[in-house]
Structures are given as structure tokens and as C-alpha cells.
mmCIF file of C-alpha atoms in Angstrom:
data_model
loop_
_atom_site.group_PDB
_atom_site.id
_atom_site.type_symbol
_atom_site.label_atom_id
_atom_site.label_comp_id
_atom_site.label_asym_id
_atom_site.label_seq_id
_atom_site.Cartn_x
_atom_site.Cartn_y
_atom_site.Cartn_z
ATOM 1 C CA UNK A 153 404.699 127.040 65.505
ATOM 2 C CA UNK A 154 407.332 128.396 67.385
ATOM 3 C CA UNK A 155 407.949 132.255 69.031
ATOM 4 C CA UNK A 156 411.194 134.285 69.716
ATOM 5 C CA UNK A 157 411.385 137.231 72.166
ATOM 6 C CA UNK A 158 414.454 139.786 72.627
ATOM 7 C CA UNK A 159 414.983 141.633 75.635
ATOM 8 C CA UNK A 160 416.024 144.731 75.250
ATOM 9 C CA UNK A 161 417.184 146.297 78.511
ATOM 10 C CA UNK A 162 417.462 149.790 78.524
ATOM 11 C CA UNK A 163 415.350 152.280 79.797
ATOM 12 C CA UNK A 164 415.660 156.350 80.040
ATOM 13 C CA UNK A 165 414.210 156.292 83.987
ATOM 14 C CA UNK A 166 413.279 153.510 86.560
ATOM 15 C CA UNK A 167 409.636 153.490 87.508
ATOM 16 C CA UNK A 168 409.367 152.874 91.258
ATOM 17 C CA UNK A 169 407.539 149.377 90.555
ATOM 18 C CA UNK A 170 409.569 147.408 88.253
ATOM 19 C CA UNK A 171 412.084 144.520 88.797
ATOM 20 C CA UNK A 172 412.371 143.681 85.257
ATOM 21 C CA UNK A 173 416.212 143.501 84.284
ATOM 22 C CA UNK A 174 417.238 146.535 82.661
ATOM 23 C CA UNK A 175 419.743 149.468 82.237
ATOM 24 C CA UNK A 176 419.189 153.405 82.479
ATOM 25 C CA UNK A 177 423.172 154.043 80.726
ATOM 26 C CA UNK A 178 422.520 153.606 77.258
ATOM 27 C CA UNK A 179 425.893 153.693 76.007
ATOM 28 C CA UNK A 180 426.069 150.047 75.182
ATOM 29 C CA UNK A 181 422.983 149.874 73.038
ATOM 30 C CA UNK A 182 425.122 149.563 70.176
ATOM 31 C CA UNK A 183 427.159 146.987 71.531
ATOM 32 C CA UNK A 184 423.857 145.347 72.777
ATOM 33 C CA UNK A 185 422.191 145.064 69.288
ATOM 34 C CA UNK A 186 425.418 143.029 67.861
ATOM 35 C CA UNK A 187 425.480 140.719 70.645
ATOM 36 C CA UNK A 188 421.826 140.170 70.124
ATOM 37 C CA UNK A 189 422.585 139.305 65.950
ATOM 38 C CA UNK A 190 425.498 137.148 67.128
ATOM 39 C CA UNK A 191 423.191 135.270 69.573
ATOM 40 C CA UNK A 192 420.698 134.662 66.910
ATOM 41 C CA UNK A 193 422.973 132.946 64.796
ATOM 42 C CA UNK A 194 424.263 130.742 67.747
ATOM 43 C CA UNK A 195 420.729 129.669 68.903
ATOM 44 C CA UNK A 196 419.301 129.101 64.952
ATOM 45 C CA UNK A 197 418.883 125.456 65.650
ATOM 46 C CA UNK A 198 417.352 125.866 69.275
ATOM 47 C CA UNK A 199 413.530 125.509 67.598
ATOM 48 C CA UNK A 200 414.602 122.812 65.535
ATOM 49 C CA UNK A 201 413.171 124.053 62.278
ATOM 50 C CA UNK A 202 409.628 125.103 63.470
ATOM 51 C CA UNK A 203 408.061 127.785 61.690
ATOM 52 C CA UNK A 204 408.325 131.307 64.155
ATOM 53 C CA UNK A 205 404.802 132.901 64.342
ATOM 54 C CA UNK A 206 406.039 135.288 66.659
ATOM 55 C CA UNK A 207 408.990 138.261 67.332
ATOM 56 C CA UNK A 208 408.571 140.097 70.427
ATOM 57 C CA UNK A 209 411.100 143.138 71.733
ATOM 58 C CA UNK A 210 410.005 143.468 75.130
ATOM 59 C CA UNK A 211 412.197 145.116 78.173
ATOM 60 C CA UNK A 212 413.384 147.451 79.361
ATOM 61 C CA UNK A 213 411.933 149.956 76.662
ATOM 62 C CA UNK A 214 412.497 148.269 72.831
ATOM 63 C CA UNK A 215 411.304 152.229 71.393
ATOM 64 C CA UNK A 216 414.633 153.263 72.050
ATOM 65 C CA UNK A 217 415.717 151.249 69.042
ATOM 66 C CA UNK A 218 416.375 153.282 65.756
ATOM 67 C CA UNK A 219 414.536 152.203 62.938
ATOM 68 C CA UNK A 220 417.922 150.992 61.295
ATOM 69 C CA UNK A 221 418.679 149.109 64.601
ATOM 70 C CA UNK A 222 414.966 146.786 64.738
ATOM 71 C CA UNK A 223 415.484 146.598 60.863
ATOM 72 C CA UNK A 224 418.972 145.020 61.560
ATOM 73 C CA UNK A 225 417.085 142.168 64.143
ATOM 74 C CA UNK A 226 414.384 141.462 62.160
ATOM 75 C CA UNK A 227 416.435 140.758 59.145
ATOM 76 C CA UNK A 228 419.519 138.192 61.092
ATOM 77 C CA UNK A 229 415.927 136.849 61.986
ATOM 78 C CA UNK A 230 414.528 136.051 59.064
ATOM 79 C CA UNK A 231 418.541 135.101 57.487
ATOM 80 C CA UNK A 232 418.675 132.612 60.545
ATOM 81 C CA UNK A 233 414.691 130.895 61.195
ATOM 82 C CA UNK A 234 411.853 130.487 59.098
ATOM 83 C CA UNK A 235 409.583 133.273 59.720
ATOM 84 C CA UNK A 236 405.901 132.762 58.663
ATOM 85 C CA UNK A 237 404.661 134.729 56.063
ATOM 86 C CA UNK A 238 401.891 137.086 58.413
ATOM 87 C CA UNK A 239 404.221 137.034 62.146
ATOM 88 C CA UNK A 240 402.868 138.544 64.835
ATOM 89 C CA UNK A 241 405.643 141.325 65.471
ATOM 90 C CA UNK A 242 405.157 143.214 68.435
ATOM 91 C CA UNK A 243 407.164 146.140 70.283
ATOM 92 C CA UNK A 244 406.398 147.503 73.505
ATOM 93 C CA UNK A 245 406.922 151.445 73.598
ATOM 94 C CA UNK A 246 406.579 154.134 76.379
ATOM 95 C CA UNK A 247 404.286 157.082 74.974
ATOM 96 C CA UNK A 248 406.692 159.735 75.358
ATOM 97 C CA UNK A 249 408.981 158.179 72.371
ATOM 98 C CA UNK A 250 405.507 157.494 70.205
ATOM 99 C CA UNK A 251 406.158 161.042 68.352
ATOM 100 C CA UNK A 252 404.391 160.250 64.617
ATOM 101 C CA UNK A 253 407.773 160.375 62.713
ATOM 102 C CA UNK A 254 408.853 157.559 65.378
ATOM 103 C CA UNK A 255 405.815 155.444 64.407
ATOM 104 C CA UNK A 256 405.743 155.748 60.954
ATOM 105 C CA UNK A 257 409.483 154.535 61.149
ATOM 106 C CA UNK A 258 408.365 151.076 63.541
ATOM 107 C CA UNK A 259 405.859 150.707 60.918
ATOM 108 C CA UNK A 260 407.957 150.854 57.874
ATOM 109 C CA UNK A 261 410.143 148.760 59.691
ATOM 110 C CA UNK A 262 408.148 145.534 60.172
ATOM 111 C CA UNK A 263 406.388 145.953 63.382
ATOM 112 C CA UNK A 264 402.869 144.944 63.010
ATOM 113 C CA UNK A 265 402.005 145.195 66.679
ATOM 114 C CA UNK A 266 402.506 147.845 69.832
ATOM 115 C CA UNK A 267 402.334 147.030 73.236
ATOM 116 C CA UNK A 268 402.201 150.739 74.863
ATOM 117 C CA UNK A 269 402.839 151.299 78.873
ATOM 118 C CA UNK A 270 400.590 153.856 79.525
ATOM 119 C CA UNK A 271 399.603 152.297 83.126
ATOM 120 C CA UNK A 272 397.501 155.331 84.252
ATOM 121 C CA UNK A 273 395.956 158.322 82.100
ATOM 122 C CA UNK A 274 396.111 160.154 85.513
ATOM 123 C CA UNK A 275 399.451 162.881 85.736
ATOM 124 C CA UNK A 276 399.607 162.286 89.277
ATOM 125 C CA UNK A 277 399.400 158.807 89.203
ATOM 126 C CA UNK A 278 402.123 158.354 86.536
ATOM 127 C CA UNK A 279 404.448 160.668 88.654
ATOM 128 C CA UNK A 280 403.907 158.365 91.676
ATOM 129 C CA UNK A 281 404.809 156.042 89.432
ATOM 130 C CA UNK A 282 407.712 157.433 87.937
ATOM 131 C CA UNK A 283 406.412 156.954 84.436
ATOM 132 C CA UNK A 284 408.378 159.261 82.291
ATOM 133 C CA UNK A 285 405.256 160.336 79.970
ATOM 134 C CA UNK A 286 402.030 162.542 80.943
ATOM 135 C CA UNK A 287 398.445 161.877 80.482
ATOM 136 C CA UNK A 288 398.645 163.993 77.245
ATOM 137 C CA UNK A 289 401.366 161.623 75.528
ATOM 138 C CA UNK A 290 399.316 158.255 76.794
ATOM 139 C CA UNK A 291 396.386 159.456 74.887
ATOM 140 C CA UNK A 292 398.511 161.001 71.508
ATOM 141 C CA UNK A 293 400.808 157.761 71.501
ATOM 142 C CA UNK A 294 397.422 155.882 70.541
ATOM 143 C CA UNK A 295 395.963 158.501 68.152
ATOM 144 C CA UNK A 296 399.569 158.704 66.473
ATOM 145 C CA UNK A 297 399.493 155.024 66.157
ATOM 146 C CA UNK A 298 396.445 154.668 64.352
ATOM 147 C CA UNK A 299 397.641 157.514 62.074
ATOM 148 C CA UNK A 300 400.532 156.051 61.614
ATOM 149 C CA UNK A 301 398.631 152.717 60.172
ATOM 150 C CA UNK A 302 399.262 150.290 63.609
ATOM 151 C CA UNK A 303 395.566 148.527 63.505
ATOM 152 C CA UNK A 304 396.739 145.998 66.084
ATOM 153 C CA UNK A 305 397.584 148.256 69.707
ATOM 154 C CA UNK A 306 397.846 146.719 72.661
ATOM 155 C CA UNK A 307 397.798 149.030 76.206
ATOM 156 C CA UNK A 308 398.770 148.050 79.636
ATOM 157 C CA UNK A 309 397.157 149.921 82.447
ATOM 158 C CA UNK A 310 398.029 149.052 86.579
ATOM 159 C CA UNK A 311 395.203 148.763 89.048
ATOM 160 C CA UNK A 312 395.295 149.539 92.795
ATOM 161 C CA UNK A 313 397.325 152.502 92.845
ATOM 162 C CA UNK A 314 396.798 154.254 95.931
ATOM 163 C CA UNK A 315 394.077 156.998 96.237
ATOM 164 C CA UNK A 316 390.836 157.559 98.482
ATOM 165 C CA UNK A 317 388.793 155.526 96.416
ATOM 166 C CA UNK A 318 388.085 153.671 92.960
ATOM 167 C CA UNK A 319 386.600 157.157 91.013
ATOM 168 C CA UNK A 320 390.684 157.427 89.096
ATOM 169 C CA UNK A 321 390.921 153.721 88.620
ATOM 170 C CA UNK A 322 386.984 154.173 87.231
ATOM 171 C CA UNK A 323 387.856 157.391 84.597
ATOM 172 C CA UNK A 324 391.298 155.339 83.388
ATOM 173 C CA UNK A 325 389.405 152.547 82.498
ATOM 174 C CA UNK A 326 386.517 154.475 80.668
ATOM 175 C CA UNK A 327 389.853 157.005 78.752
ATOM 176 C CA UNK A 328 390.723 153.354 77.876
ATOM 177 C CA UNK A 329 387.417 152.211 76.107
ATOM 178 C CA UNK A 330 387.336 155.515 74.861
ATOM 179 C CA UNK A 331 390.286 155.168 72.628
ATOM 180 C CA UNK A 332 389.111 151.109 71.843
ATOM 181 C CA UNK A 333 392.510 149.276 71.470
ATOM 182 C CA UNK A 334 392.147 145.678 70.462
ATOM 183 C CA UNK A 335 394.181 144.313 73.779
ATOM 184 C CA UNK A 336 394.539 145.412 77.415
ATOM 185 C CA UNK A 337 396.454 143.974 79.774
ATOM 186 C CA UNK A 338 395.834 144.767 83.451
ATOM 187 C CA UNK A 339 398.028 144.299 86.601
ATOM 188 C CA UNK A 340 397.490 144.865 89.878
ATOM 189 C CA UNK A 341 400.106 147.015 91.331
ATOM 190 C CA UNK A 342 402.591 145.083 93.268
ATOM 191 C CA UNK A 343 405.293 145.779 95.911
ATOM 192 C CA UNK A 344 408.645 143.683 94.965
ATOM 193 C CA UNK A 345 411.376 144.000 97.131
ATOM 194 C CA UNK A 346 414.478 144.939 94.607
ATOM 195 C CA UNK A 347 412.915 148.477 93.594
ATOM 196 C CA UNK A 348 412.039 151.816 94.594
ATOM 197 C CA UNK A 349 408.441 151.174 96.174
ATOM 198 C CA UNK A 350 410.420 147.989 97.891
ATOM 199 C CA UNK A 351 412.885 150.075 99.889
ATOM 200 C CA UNK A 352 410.072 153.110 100.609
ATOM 201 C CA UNK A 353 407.769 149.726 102.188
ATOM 202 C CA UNK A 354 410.612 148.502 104.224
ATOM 203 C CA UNK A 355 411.179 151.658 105.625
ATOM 204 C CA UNK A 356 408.161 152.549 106.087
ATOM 205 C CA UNK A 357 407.323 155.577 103.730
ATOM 206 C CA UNK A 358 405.106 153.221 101.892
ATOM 207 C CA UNK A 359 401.785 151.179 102.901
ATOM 208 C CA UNK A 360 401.090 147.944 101.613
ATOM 209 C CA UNK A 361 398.595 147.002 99.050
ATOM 210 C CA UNK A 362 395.188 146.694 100.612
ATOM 211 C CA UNK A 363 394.315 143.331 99.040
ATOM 212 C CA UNK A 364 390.536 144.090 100.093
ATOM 213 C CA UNK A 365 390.724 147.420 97.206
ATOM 214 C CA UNK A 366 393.217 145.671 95.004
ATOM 215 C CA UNK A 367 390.168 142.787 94.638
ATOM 216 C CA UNK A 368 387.687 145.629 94.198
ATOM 217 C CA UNK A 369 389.331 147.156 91.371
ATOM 218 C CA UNK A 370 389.903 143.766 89.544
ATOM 219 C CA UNK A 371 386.342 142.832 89.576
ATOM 220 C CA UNK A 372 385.617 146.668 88.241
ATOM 221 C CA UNK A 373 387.914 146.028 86.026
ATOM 222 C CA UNK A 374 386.419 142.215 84.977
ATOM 223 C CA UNK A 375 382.635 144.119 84.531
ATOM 224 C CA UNK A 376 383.584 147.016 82.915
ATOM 225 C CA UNK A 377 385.522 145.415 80.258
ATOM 226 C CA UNK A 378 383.144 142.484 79.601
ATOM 227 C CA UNK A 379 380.163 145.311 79.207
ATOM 228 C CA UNK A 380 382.719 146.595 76.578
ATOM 229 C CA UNK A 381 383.039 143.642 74.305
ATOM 230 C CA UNK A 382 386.538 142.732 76.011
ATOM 231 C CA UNK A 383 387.198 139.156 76.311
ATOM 232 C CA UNK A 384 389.105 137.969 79.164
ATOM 233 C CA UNK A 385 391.402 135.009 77.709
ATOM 234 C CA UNK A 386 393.742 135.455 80.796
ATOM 235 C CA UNK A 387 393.859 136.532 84.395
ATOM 236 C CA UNK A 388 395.849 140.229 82.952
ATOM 237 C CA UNK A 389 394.472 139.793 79.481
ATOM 238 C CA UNK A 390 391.478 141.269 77.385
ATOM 239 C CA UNK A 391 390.862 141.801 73.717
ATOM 240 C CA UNK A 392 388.215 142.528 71.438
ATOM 241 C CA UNK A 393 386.980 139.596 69.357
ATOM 242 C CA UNK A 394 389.677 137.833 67.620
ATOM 243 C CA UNK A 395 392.668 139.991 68.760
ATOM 244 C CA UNK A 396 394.456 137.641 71.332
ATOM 245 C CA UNK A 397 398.107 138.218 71.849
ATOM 246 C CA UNK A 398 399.251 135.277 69.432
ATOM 247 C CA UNK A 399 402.980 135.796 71.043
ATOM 248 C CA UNK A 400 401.614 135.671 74.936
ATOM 249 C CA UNK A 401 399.233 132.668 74.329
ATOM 250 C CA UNK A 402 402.070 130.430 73.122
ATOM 251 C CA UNK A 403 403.817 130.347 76.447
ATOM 252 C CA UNK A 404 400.549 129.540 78.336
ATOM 253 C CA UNK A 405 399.880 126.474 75.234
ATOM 254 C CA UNK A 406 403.254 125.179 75.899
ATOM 255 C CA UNK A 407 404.734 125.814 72.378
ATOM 256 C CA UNK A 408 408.425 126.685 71.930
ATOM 257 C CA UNK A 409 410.200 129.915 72.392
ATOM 258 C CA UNK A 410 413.336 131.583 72.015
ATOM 259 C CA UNK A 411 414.619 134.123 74.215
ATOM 260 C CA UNK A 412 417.150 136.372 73.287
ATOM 261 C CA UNK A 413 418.683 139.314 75.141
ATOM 262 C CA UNK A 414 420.295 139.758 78.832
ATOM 263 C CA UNK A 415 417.685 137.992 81.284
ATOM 264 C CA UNK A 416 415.280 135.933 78.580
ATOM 265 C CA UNK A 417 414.126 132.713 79.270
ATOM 266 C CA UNK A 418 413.840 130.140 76.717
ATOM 267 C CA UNK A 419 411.688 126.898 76.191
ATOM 268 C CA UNK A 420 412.087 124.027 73.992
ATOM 269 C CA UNK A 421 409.247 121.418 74.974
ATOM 270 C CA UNK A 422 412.084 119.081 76.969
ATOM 271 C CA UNK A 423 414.223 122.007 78.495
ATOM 272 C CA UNK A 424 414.394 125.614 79.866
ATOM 273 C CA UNK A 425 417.192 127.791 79.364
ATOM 274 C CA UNK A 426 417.616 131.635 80.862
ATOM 275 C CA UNK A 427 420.394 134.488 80.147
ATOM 276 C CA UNK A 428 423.120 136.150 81.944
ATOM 277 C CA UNK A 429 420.871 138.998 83.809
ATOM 278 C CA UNK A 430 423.799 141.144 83.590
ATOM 279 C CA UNK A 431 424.643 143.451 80.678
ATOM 280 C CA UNK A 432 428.337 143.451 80.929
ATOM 281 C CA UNK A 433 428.463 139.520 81.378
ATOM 282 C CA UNK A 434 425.935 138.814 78.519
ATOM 283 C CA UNK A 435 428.394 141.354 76.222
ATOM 284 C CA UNK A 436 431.529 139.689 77.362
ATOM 285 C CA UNK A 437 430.254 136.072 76.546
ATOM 286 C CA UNK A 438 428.595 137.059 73.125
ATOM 287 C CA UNK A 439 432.106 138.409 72.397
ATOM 288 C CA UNK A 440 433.692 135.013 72.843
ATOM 289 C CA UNK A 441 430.775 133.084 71.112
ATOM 290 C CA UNK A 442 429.948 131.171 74.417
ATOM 291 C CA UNK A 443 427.073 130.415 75.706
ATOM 292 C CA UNK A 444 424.852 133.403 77.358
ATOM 293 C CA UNK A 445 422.662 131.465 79.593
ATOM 294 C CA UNK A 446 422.042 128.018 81.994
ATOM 295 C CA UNK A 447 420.018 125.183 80.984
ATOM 296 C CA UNK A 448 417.506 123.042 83.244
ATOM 297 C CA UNK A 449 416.030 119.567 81.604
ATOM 298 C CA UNK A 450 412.464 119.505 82.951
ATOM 299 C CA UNK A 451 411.414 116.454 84.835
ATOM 300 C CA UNK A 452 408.070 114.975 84.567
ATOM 301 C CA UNK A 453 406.527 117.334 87.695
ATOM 302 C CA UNK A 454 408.082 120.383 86.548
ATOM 303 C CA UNK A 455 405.837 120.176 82.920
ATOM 304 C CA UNK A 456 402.721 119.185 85.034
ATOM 305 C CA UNK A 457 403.276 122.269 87.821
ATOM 306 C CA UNK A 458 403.656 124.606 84.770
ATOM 307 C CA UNK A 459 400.808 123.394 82.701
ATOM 308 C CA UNK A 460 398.506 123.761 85.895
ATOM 309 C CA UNK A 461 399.992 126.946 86.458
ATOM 310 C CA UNK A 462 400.140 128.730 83.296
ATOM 311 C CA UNK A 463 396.789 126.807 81.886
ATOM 312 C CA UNK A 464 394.361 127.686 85.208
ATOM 313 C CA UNK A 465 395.223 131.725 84.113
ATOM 314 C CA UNK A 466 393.674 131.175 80.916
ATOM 315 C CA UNK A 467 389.954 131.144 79.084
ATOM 316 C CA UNK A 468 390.939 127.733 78.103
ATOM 317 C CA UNK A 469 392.102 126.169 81.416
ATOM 318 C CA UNK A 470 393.720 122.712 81.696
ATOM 319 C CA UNK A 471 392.431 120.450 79.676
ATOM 320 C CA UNK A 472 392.293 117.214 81.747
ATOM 321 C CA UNK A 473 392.626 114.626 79.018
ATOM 322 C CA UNK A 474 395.679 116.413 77.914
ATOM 323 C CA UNK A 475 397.370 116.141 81.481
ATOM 324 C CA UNK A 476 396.343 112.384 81.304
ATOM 325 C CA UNK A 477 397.949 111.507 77.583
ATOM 326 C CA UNK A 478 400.966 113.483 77.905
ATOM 327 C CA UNK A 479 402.253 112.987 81.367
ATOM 328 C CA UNK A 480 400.025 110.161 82.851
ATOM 329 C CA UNK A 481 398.556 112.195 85.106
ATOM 330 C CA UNK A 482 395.625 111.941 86.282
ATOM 331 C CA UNK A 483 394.417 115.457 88.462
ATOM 332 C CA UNK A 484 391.171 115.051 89.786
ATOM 333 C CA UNK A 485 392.169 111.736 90.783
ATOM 334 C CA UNK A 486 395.262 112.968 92.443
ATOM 335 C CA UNK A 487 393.236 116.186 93.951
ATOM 336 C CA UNK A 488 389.555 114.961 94.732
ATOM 337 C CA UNK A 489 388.951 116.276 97.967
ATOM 338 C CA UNK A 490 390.308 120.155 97.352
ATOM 339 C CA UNK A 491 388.878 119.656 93.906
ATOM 340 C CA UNK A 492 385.528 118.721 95.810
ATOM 341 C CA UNK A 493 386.173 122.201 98.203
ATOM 342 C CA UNK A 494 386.907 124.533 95.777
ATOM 343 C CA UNK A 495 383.977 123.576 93.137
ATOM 344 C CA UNK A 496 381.785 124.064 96.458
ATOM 345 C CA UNK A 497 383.341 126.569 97.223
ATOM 346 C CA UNK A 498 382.278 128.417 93.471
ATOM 347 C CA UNK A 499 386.306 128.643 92.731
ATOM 348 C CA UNK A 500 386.196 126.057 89.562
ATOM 349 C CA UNK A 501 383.994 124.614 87.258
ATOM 350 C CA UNK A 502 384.464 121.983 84.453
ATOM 351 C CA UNK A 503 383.569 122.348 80.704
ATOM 352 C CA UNK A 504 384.288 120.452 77.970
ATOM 353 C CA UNK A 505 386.599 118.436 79.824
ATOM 354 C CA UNK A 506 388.763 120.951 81.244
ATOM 355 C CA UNK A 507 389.229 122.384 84.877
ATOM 356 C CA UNK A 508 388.660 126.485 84.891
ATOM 357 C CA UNK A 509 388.357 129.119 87.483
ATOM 358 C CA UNK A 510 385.470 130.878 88.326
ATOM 359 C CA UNK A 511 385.850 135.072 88.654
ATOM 360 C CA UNK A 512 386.424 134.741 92.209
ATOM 361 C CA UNK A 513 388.674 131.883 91.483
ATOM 362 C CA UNK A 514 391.057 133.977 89.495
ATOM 363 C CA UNK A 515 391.703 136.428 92.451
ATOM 364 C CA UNK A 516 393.077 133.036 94.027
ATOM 365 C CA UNK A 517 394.780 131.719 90.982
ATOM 366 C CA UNK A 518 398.271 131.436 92.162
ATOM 367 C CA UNK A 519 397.331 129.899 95.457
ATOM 368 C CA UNK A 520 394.774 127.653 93.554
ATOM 369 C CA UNK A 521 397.391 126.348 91.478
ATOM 370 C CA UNK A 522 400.301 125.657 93.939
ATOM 371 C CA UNK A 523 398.224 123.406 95.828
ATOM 372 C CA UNK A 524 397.235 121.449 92.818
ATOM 373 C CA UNK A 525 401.114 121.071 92.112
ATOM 374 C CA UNK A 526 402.567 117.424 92.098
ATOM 375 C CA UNK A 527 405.657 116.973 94.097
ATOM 376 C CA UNK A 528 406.521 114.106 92.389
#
């Protein structure tokens, strides 16, 4: 089972936060959705024949696309792969373009799952943001949905945005429960260089994350969700019994994917490939039939480092036996002393054969997992 994502990178305002590639001139959407068919026909044979589970418009903001425009995808999709017969097809959308007529067009279009960026049900929070929608919209996008006939909503919602104390973060994740989507993803706010908050940091107009209430909020956000019947099958991701996101779990179980779009990353088992992060460039090359992207053949230590990296983030964690058979490698053997530490330590534990971390381990995940990294 294979997935394919397409990165669509337009968006109608740049929230202070994001680094994502994208666009806020839309005049080459068009343009953009032909390239994206003509790229699909060029990579057909990049999953060598597996069967896609998975289509996934991310961005940038896919709920600019017409109806006529994600019909036109899904169907050079279908002419050029072989789609299972019940895909997971998700879209991520921005409240403020969730009017009903918009969602009853998605739906009659194909898409089977949303992925809506609410972030905060708090007005002031989402203007300190630069979110384009209000409160109102977060909570009528989900109501609309349901309406609509989407039984499958995913939300994401940001977590130590800056205020006197955790009684906002505390009401946006009770609105949340309140309106019971199947999935929630959660990320803690973060500061990257190339965007608005960035530039405010370095010059001083903005403090930096307190780590001390970013941790806080996480474990808030750990209890309150597990009290609500939320399962957390990744560090960012919860979801009611049964309602994983089928798309996200294949890149953290190693299965294939194909990006598509300006900026997507692509992985074939042996190999990782990534687009042209530039509109103009990914136009001009689609135009010529050449290739949109640059290829790296993964070595034996790059395939361990991400296994250990993507696998620790998840419910299922990294299965030791599996590290052994398909790479020879044998990680509590090569890590026995900080293994040793950090099971003292209440970071890890073992089950069923496989290395996980504890809930104060995952607020150390990416530093856990770097220095179990082979440099081989």
C-alpha cells in the first residue's frame, strides 16, 4: 500500500508562524493544477504498481481549489495509479472557505476526509496569529461539515501561544471536545527563523517560547484528551478509537509515497526525492516535461536514523526485531549504556519487543532520538 500527497501552495494571507512553501498571488493556480496532472503522468511508475490507499492535498491552503479543479486531480489520479476501492482522501481547509455550498461541493467531489486549521477558537489568539478566520467560522466550518455529510474531520489546534496563563489554552481544548472530531493534531507553537514571528524574535518585538509553559500545556493537553477517549498514536496526534490518519501513519511505517506539487518530498523504500520549492521553477520544468525535483539513494544509516526517528514519535515505537532483520542492526546493543540512563531515568520502556517513550519521554523525543542515531 502506497500514498500520494500534492502540495498545493497558495494561500490568501501568511500566518506569522509558518515556513511551509507557499504563495499569497494566486494567479498561477491554473497554471499550477496542469503542471500538477502533467507531473502525475511523469511519476506513474514511481510506486511501482502498489495499490495507493491514500491522496492528500495539503499546503499552502488546498480549499482554494474549485470543485472542477480537485475533480480534475483526482481523476489523472485514478487514469494514472491504482487507487483502492475505499482511499483515504483528505483536504486540509481554513474555516473561512468552509461556507456549506463549498463543502457539499469537496464532498461531491471525492474528498472523504478534512483536515481543518482552526489552531485557536480564541479571536485574539487567531489575530496574533494571523489566521484569516474568527472563532465563529472555526466552530461553523465543523458544524457545516457534518451537515454537509464529512463523518471523518480532522482539526489542528497550536499550544503555547502566549498569554498570562493556561485558562485560553484550557477553554480551546474543552470548544474542541465539545464539537468531538475523530482526529486532533496538536503543535506546540514554534519560532522558525524564515517568517513573521522569526524577524519580530530577532529584533526583539517577540519573546521566546518559555519551554517550562510550552511543557505544561502539552501534558494538559496529553490528560485532557486521554480523559476524552483520544488516543495518542503520535507525539501531535490523537483520535477517537479507530480513526488514525491512514495517510500520516504511512510515512512513520516506512511505506511508499508520492509527492507531488512545488516543495513535496517523495519516498520509494530505496530513495528520497523532493521538488523545486519554487513556483515559477516547478512551472517552467513541468512545461518542458523534465524532472521537478533531486533524488538522494539512502544508505544503510540514513533508513536506520529515520526509522528511530519517525518510529520513537509513535504508539507503536521501534520495533527492535525489525531494526535487526532489515538493516542488521542491532540498537540496544549499539546504545546500552544511554539505553540503561534513559529507562532509569523513566524516558523509555519496552513492550512487546519494541523501544517506546514514556510521557515525559516524548517532550524529549527529538533529542532522544538523535542520540540513538548511527553514524555509520
Amino acid at each position: 500500500m502506497a500514498g500520494i500527497y500534492l502540495h498545493i501552495p497558495f494561500c490568501r494571507q501568511a500566518c506569522h508562524y509558518c515556513d511551509f512553501h507557499f504563495s499569497t498571488n494566486l494567479k498561477n493556480k491554473d497554471a499550477l493544477v496542469k503542471a500538477l496532472v502533467q507531473e502525475i503522468r511523469l511519476q506513474k511508475d514511481y510506486l511501482e504498481g502498489e495499490e495507493v490507499e491514500t491522496v492528500y492535498f495539503g499546503g499552502g491552503t488546498p480549499s482554494l481549489l474549485s470543485r472542477e479543479e480537485v475533480e480534475t486531480l483526482l481523476l489523472a489520479l485514478k487514469d494514472n495509479f491504482l487507487i483502492s476501492n475505499e482511499p483515504e482522501i483528505t483536504l486540509e481547509a481554513n474555516p473561512d472557505d468552509l461556507k456549506p455550498e463549498k463543502l457539499q461541493e469537496l464532498y461531491a467531489a471525492g474528498i472523504n476526509r478534512l483536515s481543518i486549521g482552526i489552531q485557536s477558537f480564541h479571536d485574539a489568539h487567531l489575530q496574533s496569529l494571523n489566521r484569516a478566520h474568527s472563532a465563529r467560522e472555526a466552530k461553523n466550518s465543523i458544524k457545516f461539515a457534518r451537515e454537509a455529510g464529512f463523518s471523518n474531520i480532522s482539526i489542528d489546534l497550536i499550544y503555547a501561544i502566549p498569554s498570562p496563563d493556561d485558562t485560553l489554552w484550557l477553554a480551546d481544548l474543552e470548544q474542541a471536545l465539545a464539537l468531538r472530531p475523530e482526529h486532533i493534531s496538536s503543535y506546540c507553537l514554534t519560532i522558525e527563523p524564515q517568517t513573521a514571528f522569526g524577524n519580530w524574535l530577532k529584533k526583539g518585538k517577540l519573546k521566546p517560547i518559555d519551554e517550562e509553559y510550552a511543557a505544561r500545556q502539552f501534558e494538559i493537553l496529553l490528560q485532557r484528551l486521554q480523559e476524552a477517549g483520544y488516543e495518542q498514536y503520535e507525539i501531535s496526534n490523537f483520535c477517537l478509537p479507530g480513526n488514525y490518519s491512514r495517510h500520516n501513519s504511512s510515512y512513520w511505517q516506512q511505506k511508499k509515497y508520492l509527492g507531488l506539487g512545488p516543495s513535496a518530498h517523495s519516498f520509494n523504500g530505496h530513495s528520497r526525492q523532493h521538488n523545486i520549492a519554487n513556483n515559477a521553477r516547478y512551472l517552467k520544468a513541468l512545461a518542458k516535461n523534465e524532472p521537478a525535483f533531486e533524488r538522494e539513494e539512502l544508505q544503510r544509516a540514513n533508513m536506520i536514523n529515520e526509522y528511530i526517528m519517525t518510529g520513537l514519535r509513535t504508539r507503536w515505537g521501534c520495533s527492535l526485531a525489525y531494526l535487526q532483520e532489515q538493516y542488521a542492526f542491532d540498537l540496544k546493543a549499539e546504545n546500552e549504556q544511554l539505553l540503561s540512563s534513559l529507562f532509569q531515568q523513566k524516558y523509555i520502556y519496552y513492550e512487546d519487543g519494541s523501544l517506546l517513550l514514556t510521557d515525559s519521554g516524548k517532550l524529549l523525543a527529538d533529542e532522544i532520538a538523535s542520540r540513538l542515531m548511527t553514524e555509520e
